[in-house]
Each structure stands twice: as structure tokens, then as C-alpha cells.
mmCIF file of N, CA and C in Angstrom:
data_model
loop_
_atom_site.group_PDB
_atom_site.id
_atom_site.type_symbol
_atom_site.label_atom_id
_atom_site.label_comp_id
_atom_site.label_asym_id
_atom_site.label_seq_id
_atom_site.Cartn_x
_atom_site.Cartn_y
_atom_site.Cartn_z
ATOM 1 N N VAL E 18 28.926 25.737 9.098
ATOM 2 C CA VAL E 18 27.506 27.126 8.838
ATOM 3 C C VAL E 18 25.766 25.985 9.429
ATOM 4 N N GLU E 19 25.649 26.287 10.629
ATOM 5 C CA GLU E 19 24.886 25.956 10.846
ATOM 6 C C GLU E 19 23.579 27.085 11.291
ATOM 7 N N LYS E 20 22.834 26.370 10.517
ATOM 8 C CA LYS E 20 21.380 27.573 11.127
ATOM 9 C C LYS E 20 20.240 26.581 12.039
ATOM 10 N N LYS E 21 19.908 27.657 13.069
ATOM 11 C CA LYS E 21 18.446 26.390 13.525
ATOM 12 C C LYS E 21 17.618 27.227 13.423
ATOM 13 N N VAL E 22 16.974 26.035 12.847
ATOM 14 C CA VAL E 22 15.426 25.958 13.437
ATOM 15 C C VAL E 22 14.652 25.258 14.164
ATOM 16 N N GLU E 23 13.249 26.118 14.236
ATOM 17 C CA GLU E 23 12.872 25.531 15.550
ATOM 18 C C GLU E 23 11.258 24.628 14.525
ATOM 19 N N VAL E 24 11.728 23.073 15.888
ATOM 20 C CA VAL E 24 10.891 22.071 15.523
ATOM 21 C C VAL E 24 9.030 22.147 15.266
ATOM 22 N N GLY E 25 8.748 21.507 14.192
ATOM 23 C CA GLY E 25 7.721 21.785 13.716
ATOM 24 C C GLY E 25 8.127 22.553 12.701
ATOM 25 N N SER E 26 8.663 23.796 12.579
ATOM 26 C CA SER E 26 7.401 24.536 11.756
ATOM 27 C C SER E 26 7.888 23.999 10.158
ATOM 28 N N ALA E 27 7.765 24.581 9.284
ATOM 29 C CA ALA E 27 7.436 24.479 8.084
ATOM 30 C C ALA E 27 8.962 23.998 6.974
ATOM 31 N N GLU E 28 9.723 25.211 7.649
ATOM 32 C CA GLU E 28 11.439 24.502 7.293
ATOM 33 C C GLU E 28 11.782 23.559 7.450
ATOM 34 N N HIS E 29 12.104 23.138 9.751
ATOM 35 C CA HIS E 29 12.283 21.373 9.922
ATOM 36 C C HIS E 29 11.598 20.535 9.142
ATOM 37 N N GLU E 30 10.853 20.716 8.472
ATOM 38 C CA GLU E 30 9.932 19.492 7.979
ATOM 39 C C GLU E 30 10.845 19.611 6.654
ATOM 40 N N ALA E 31 11.070 20.388 5.627
ATOM 41 C CA ALA E 31 11.280 19.941 4.750
ATOM 42 C C ALA E 31 13.313 19.593 4.744
ATOM 43 N N LEU E 32 13.745 20.227 6.170
ATOM 44 C CA LEU E 32 15.284 19.585 5.788
ATOM 45 C C LEU E 32 15.092 18.689 6.278
ATOM 46 N N LYS E 33 13.945 17.883 7.231
ATOM 47 C CA LYS E 33 13.784 16.576 7.779
ATOM 48 C C LYS E 33 13.347 15.629 6.043
ATOM 49 N N ARG E 34 12.978 15.895 5.270
ATOM 50 C CA ARG E 34 12.330 15.588 4.519
ATOM 51 C C ARG E 34 14.042 15.413 3.029
ATOM 52 N N LYS E 35 14.848 16.719 3.397
ATOM 53 C CA LYS E 35 15.651 16.705 2.705
ATOM 54 C C LYS E 35 16.960 16.338 2.207
ATOM 55 N N GLY E 36 17.274 15.778 3.627
ATOM 56 C CA GLY E 36 18.752 15.135 4.461
ATOM 57 C C GLY E 36 18.039 13.869 4.421
ATOM 58 N N PRO E 37 19.569 12.241 4.203
ATOM 59 C CA PRO E 37 18.909 11.563 4.592
ATOM 60 C C PRO E 37 19.325 11.002 5.927
ATOM 61 N N LYS E 38 18.156 10.106 5.945
ATOM 62 C CA LYS E 38 18.445 9.712 7.698
ATOM 63 C C LYS E 38 19.200 9.100 7.814
ATOM 64 N N THR E 39 19.333 8.389 8.981
ATOM 65 C CA THR E 39 20.767 8.309 10.049
ATOM 66 C C THR E 39 19.664 7.536 10.866
ATOM 67 N N ASN E 40 21.398 6.607 11.878
ATOM 68 C CA ASN E 40 21.052 5.610 11.925
ATOM 69 C C ASN E 40 19.523 6.369 13.790
ATOM 70 N N LEU E 41 20.345 7.561 14.115
ATOM 71 C CA LEU E 41 19.374 8.373 15.046
ATOM 72 C C LEU E 41 18.296 8.358 14.955
ATOM 73 N N ASP E 42 17.876 8.925 13.592
ATOM 74 C CA ASP E 42 16.867 9.303 12.932
ATOM 75 C C ASP E 42 15.686 7.891 13.270
ATOM 76 N N GLY E 43 15.850 6.706 12.357
ATOM 77 C CA GLY E 43 15.483 6.097 12.442
ATOM 78 C C GLY E 43 15.359 4.867 14.044
ATOM 79 N N LEU E 44 15.808 5.832 14.856
ATOM 80 C CA LEU E 44 15.313 4.494 15.775
ATOM 81 C C LEU E 44 15.017 6.350 16.769
ATOM 82 N N LEU E 45 14.721 7.269 16.655
ATOM 83 C CA LEU E 45 13.949 8.162 16.728
ATOM 84 C C LEU E 45 12.217 7.956 16.430
ATOM 85 N N ASP E 46 12.446 7.701 15.160
ATOM 86 C CA ASP E 46 10.836 7.831 14.454
ATOM 87 C C ASP E 46 10.532 6.544 15.469
ATOM 88 N N ARG E 47 11.024 5.202 15.401
ATOM 89 C CA ARG E 47 10.408 3.652 16.120
ATOM 90 C C ARG E 47 10.455 4.951 17.571
ATOM 91 N N LEU E 48 11.092 5.184 18.024
ATOM 92 C CA LEU E 48 10.415 5.398 19.352
ATOM 93 C C LEU E 48 9.139 6.639 19.458
ATOM 94 N N ALA E 49 9.476 6.674 18.102
ATOM 95 C CA ALA E 49 7.849 8.209 18.222
ATOM 96 C C ALA E 49 6.977 7.610 17.537
ATOM 97 N N GLY E 50 7.214 5.635 17.282
ATOM 98 C CA GLY E 50 5.741 5.793 17.202
ATOM 99 C C GLY E 50 5.688 5.816 15.270
ATOM 100 N N LYS E 51 7.072 6.070 14.616
ATOM 101 C CA LYS E 51 7.249 6.131 13.239
ATOM 102 C C LYS E 51 7.194 5.243 12.888
ATOM 103 N N GLY E 52 7.058 4.178 12.728
ATOM 104 C CA GLY E 52 7.418 2.916 12.378
ATOM 105 C C GLY E 52 7.869 2.984 11.315
ATOM 106 N N LYS E 53 7.959 1.583 10.280
ATOM 107 C CA LYS E 53 7.360 1.488 8.911
ATOM 108 C C LYS E 53 5.526 1.024 8.836
ATOM 109 N N ASN E 54 5.247 1.129 8.126
ATOM 110 C CA ASN E 54 3.987 1.378 7.823
ATOM 111 C C ASN E 54 3.710 0.374 7.111
ATOM 112 N N MET E 55 2.332 -0.355 7.612
ATOM 113 C CA MET E 55 1.986 -2.333 7.425
ATOM 114 C C MET E 55 1.629 -1.626 5.765
ATOM 115 N N THR E 56 2.627 -3.412 5.114
ATOM 116 C CA THR E 56 2.088 -3.595 4.084
ATOM 117 C C THR E 56 0.781 -4.179 4.461
ATOM 118 N N THR E 57 -0.615 -3.593 3.384
ATOM 119 C CA THR E 57 -1.446 -5.226 3.295
ATOM 120 C C THR E 57 -1.481 -6.618 3.041
ATOM 121 N N LEU E 58 -0.443 -7.453 2.920
ATOM 122 C CA LEU E 58 0.392 -8.623 2.749
ATOM 123 C C LEU E 58 0.377 -8.942 4.270
ATOM 124 N N SER E 59 0.505 -8.363 5.598
ATOM 125 C CA SER E 59 1.233 -8.074 6.256
ATOM 126 C C SER E 59 0.206 -8.075 7.652
ATOM 127 N N LYS E 60 -0.423 -6.790 6.980
ATOM 128 C CA LYS E 60 -1.975 -6.743 7.478
ATOM 129 C C LYS E 60 -2.560 -7.713 7.537
ATOM 130 N N THR E 61 -3.151 -8.854 6.481
ATOM 131 C CA THR E 61 -4.073 -9.644 5.968
ATOM 132 C C THR E 61 -3.532 -10.649 7.249
ATOM 133 N N GLU E 62 -2.354 -11.117 7.283
ATOM 134 C CA GLU E 62 -1.281 -12.624 7.609
ATOM 135 C C GLU E 62 -1.795 -12.421 9.764
ATOM 136 N N VAL E 63 -1.684 -10.764 9.712
ATOM 137 C CA VAL E 63 -2.629 -10.860 11.264
ATOM 138 C C VAL E 63 -3.799 -10.536 11.538
ATOM 139 N N ASP E 64 -4.329 -10.643 10.600
ATOM 140 C CA ASP E 64 -5.417 -9.758 10.402
ATOM 141 C C ASP E 64 -6.064 -11.596 10.919
ATOM 142 N N TRP E 65 -5.660 -12.387 10.000
ATOM 143 C CA TRP E 65 -5.992 -13.458 9.902
ATOM 144 C C TRP E 65 -5.148 -14.643 11.220
ATOM 145 N N GLY E 66 -3.920 -14.244 11.248
ATOM 146 C CA GLY E 66 -4.854 -15.095 12.594
ATOM 147 C C GLY E 66 -5.566 -14.889 13.765
ATOM 148 N N LYS E 67 -5.080 -13.306 14.243
ATOM 149 C CA LYS E 67 -6.007 -12.973 14.678
ATOM 150 C C LYS E 67 -7.653 -14.039 14.724
ATOM 151 N N PHE E 68 -8.156 -14.345 13.955
ATOM 152 C CA PHE E 68 -9.064 -15.247 12.892
ATOM 153 C C PHE E 68 -9.290 -15.708 13.644
ATOM 154 N N LYS E 69 -8.566 -17.107 12.974
ATOM 155 C CA LYS E 69 -8.296 -18.181 13.492
ATOM 156 C C LYS E 69 -8.202 -18.620 15.026
ATOM 157 N N LYS E 70 -7.446 -17.900 15.753
ATOM 158 C CA LYS E 70 -7.226 -17.940 17.246
ATOM 159 C C LYS E 70 -8.667 -17.273 17.628
ATOM 160 N N LYS E 71 -9.110 -15.969 17.511
ATOM 161 C CA LYS E 71 -10.372 -15.872 18.003
ATOM 162 C C LYS E 71 -11.189 -17.217 17.908
ATOM 163 N N GLU E 72 -11.696 -17.710 16.719
ATOM 164 C CA GLU E 72 -12.290 -18.770 16.303
ATOM 165 C C GLU E 72 -12.530 -19.960 16.232
ATOM 166 N N GLY E 73 -10.983 -20.249 17.131
ATOM 167 C CA GLY E 73 -10.366 -21.602 17.090
ATOM 168 C C GLY E 73 -10.032 -22.753 16.169
ATOM 169 N N LEU E 74 -10.136 -22.262 14.563
ATOM 170 C CA LEU E 74 -9.306 -22.697 13.555
ATOM 171 C C LEU E 74 -8.145 -23.716 13.469
ATOM 172 N N GLU E 75 -7.618 -23.214 14.739
ATOM 173 C CA GLU E 75 -6.410 -23.890 13.996
ATOM 174 C C GLU E 75 -5.636 -25.339 14.499
ATOM 175 N N ASP E 76 -6.491 -26.017 15.046
ATOM 176 C CA ASP E 76 -6.213 -26.963 14.986
ATOM 177 C C ASP E 76 -7.075 -27.372 13.850
ATOM 178 N N GLU E 77 -8.169 -27.348 13.346
ATOM 179 C CA GLU E 77 -8.788 -27.496 11.834
ATOM 180 C C GLU E 77 -8.636 -27.384 11.333
ATOM 181 N N LEU E 78 -7.174 -26.730 10.770
ATOM 182 C CA LEU E 78 -7.307 -26.003 9.633
ATOM 183 C C LEU E 78 -5.662 -27.787 9.867
ATOM 184 N N GLN E 79 -5.304 -27.529 10.675
ATOM 185 C CA GLN E 79 -4.405 -28.180 11.162
ATOM 186 C C GLN E 79 -4.708 -29.435 10.781
ATOM 187 N N THR E 80 -5.328 -29.949 10.360
ATOM 188 C CA THR E 80 -5.986 -31.290 10.586
ATOM 189 C C THR E 80 -5.945 -31.459 9.073
ATOM 190 N N TYR E 81 -7.134 -30.357 8.027
ATOM 191 C CA TYR E 81 -6.960 -30.062 6.605
ATOM 192 C C TYR E 81 -5.878 -29.814 6.438
ATOM 193 N N ARG E 82 -4.827 -29.627 6.442
ATOM 194 C CA ARG E 82 -3.554 -28.954 5.547
ATOM 195 C C ARG E 82 -4.061 -29.962 4.218
ATOM 196 N N LYS E 83 -2.868 -29.096 3.367
ATOM 197 C CA LYS E 83 -3.390 -29.740 1.619
ATOM 198 C C LYS E 83 -2.323 -30.995 2.066
ATOM 199 N N ASP E 84 -0.771 -31.173 1.857
ATOM 200 C CA ASP E 84 -0.520 -32.516 2.271
ATOM 201 C C ASP E 84 -1.160 -33.256 3.299
ATOM 202 N N GLY E 85 -1.720 -33.689 3.825
ATOM 203 C CA GLY E 85 -2.603 -34.193 4.667
ATOM 204 C C GLY E 85 -4.010 -34.303 4.574
ATOM 205 N N TYR E 86 -4.751 -33.450 3.187
ATOM 206 C CA TYR E 86 -6.195 -33.969 2.707
ATOM 207 C C TYR E 86 -5.370 -34.836 1.713
ATOM 208 N N LEU E 87 -4.322 -34.318 1.340
ATOM 209 C CA LEU E 87 -4.341 -35.948 -0.822
ATOM 210 C C LEU E 87 -3.746 -36.410 0.120
ATOM 211 N N GLU E 88 -2.700 -36.434 1.227
ATOM 212 C CA GLU E 88 -2.553 -38.043 1.639
ATOM 213 C C GLU E 88 -3.508 -38.833 2.380
ATOM 214 N N LYS E 89 -4.749 -38.535 3.076
ATOM 215 C CA LYS E 89 -5.742 -38.690 3.072
ATOM 216 C C LYS E 89 -7.166 -39.439 2.015
ATOM 217 N N VAL E 90 -7.007 -38.830 1.008
ATOM 218 C CA VAL E 90 -8.058 -38.693 -0.659
ATOM 219 C C VAL E 90 -6.888 -39.853 -1.476
ATOM 220 N N GLY E 91 -5.612 -40.266 -1.452
ATOM 221 C CA GLY E 91 -5.194 -41.494 -1.989
ATOM 222 C C GLY E 91 -4.911 -42.550 -0.922
ATOM 223 N N PHE E 92 -4.884 -42.086 -0.010
ATOM 224 C CA PHE E 92 -4.935 -43.614 0.535
ATOM 225 C C PHE E 92 -6.853 -44.119 0.055
ATOM 226 N N LEU E 93 -7.159 -43.301 0.903
ATOM 227 C CA LEU E 93 -8.753 -43.962 0.226
ATOM 228 C C LEU E 93 -8.491 -44.432 -0.941
ATOM 229 N N GLN E 94 -8.492 -43.405 -2.174
ATOM 230 C CA GLN E 94 -8.363 -43.812 -3.113
ATOM 231 C C GLN E 94 -7.850 -45.383 -3.558
ATOM 232 N N ARG E 95 -6.361 -45.731 -2.503
ATOM 233 C CA ARG E 95 -6.286 -46.827 -3.092
ATOM 234 C C ARG E 95 -6.747 -48.402 -2.036
ATOM 235 N N SER E 96 -7.667 -47.877 -0.867
ATOM 236 C CA SER E 96 -7.619 -48.639 -0.351
ATOM 237 C C SER E 96 -8.939 -49.458 -1.153
ATOM 238 N N ASP E 97 -9.137 -48.155 -1.615
ATOM 239 C CA ASP E 97 -10.592 -49.620 -2.663
ATOM 240 C C ASP E 97 -10.269 -49.848 -3.503
#
């Protein structure tokens, strides 16, 4: 038994929510721009990356990474 409903109607929306998504539904959602929502963590990571590039901090942060800093401090303590 098949029933035709208009796209965008309340009944159509209810059926979309009720039924399991198929691979085709997922593909259509991605093409329509309804992809996965971005989590706070991934949004923060993207924003931080953009900020580093905009401000030119990448090289400076690379220089002062945790391992590099600790190695330098250890070296300075040993050399005294």
C-alpha cells in the first residue's frame, strides 16, 4: 500500500522523522546542505585554526610547543 503526500506538508515531515534514514536520504541531506551539525569542540578547533593563521601565530606556537619548551628549560637548568 502506498500513499502519496505533498512534500513539505506536516504529514510528510512526520513520515520523514518516523522512518529510518537510508543512504540515499543521507546523500540528499548532504546535497541540500543539511549535513551533520558541528559540535562545539570542532567549531572551536576550526575557529582557533583560523585565528592562528590570521594573526600569524603558527610559527611562534610551533617554537614554544610543550616538548620544545621543557627541553629548553631542562637544558638551561643542566647548563648552570
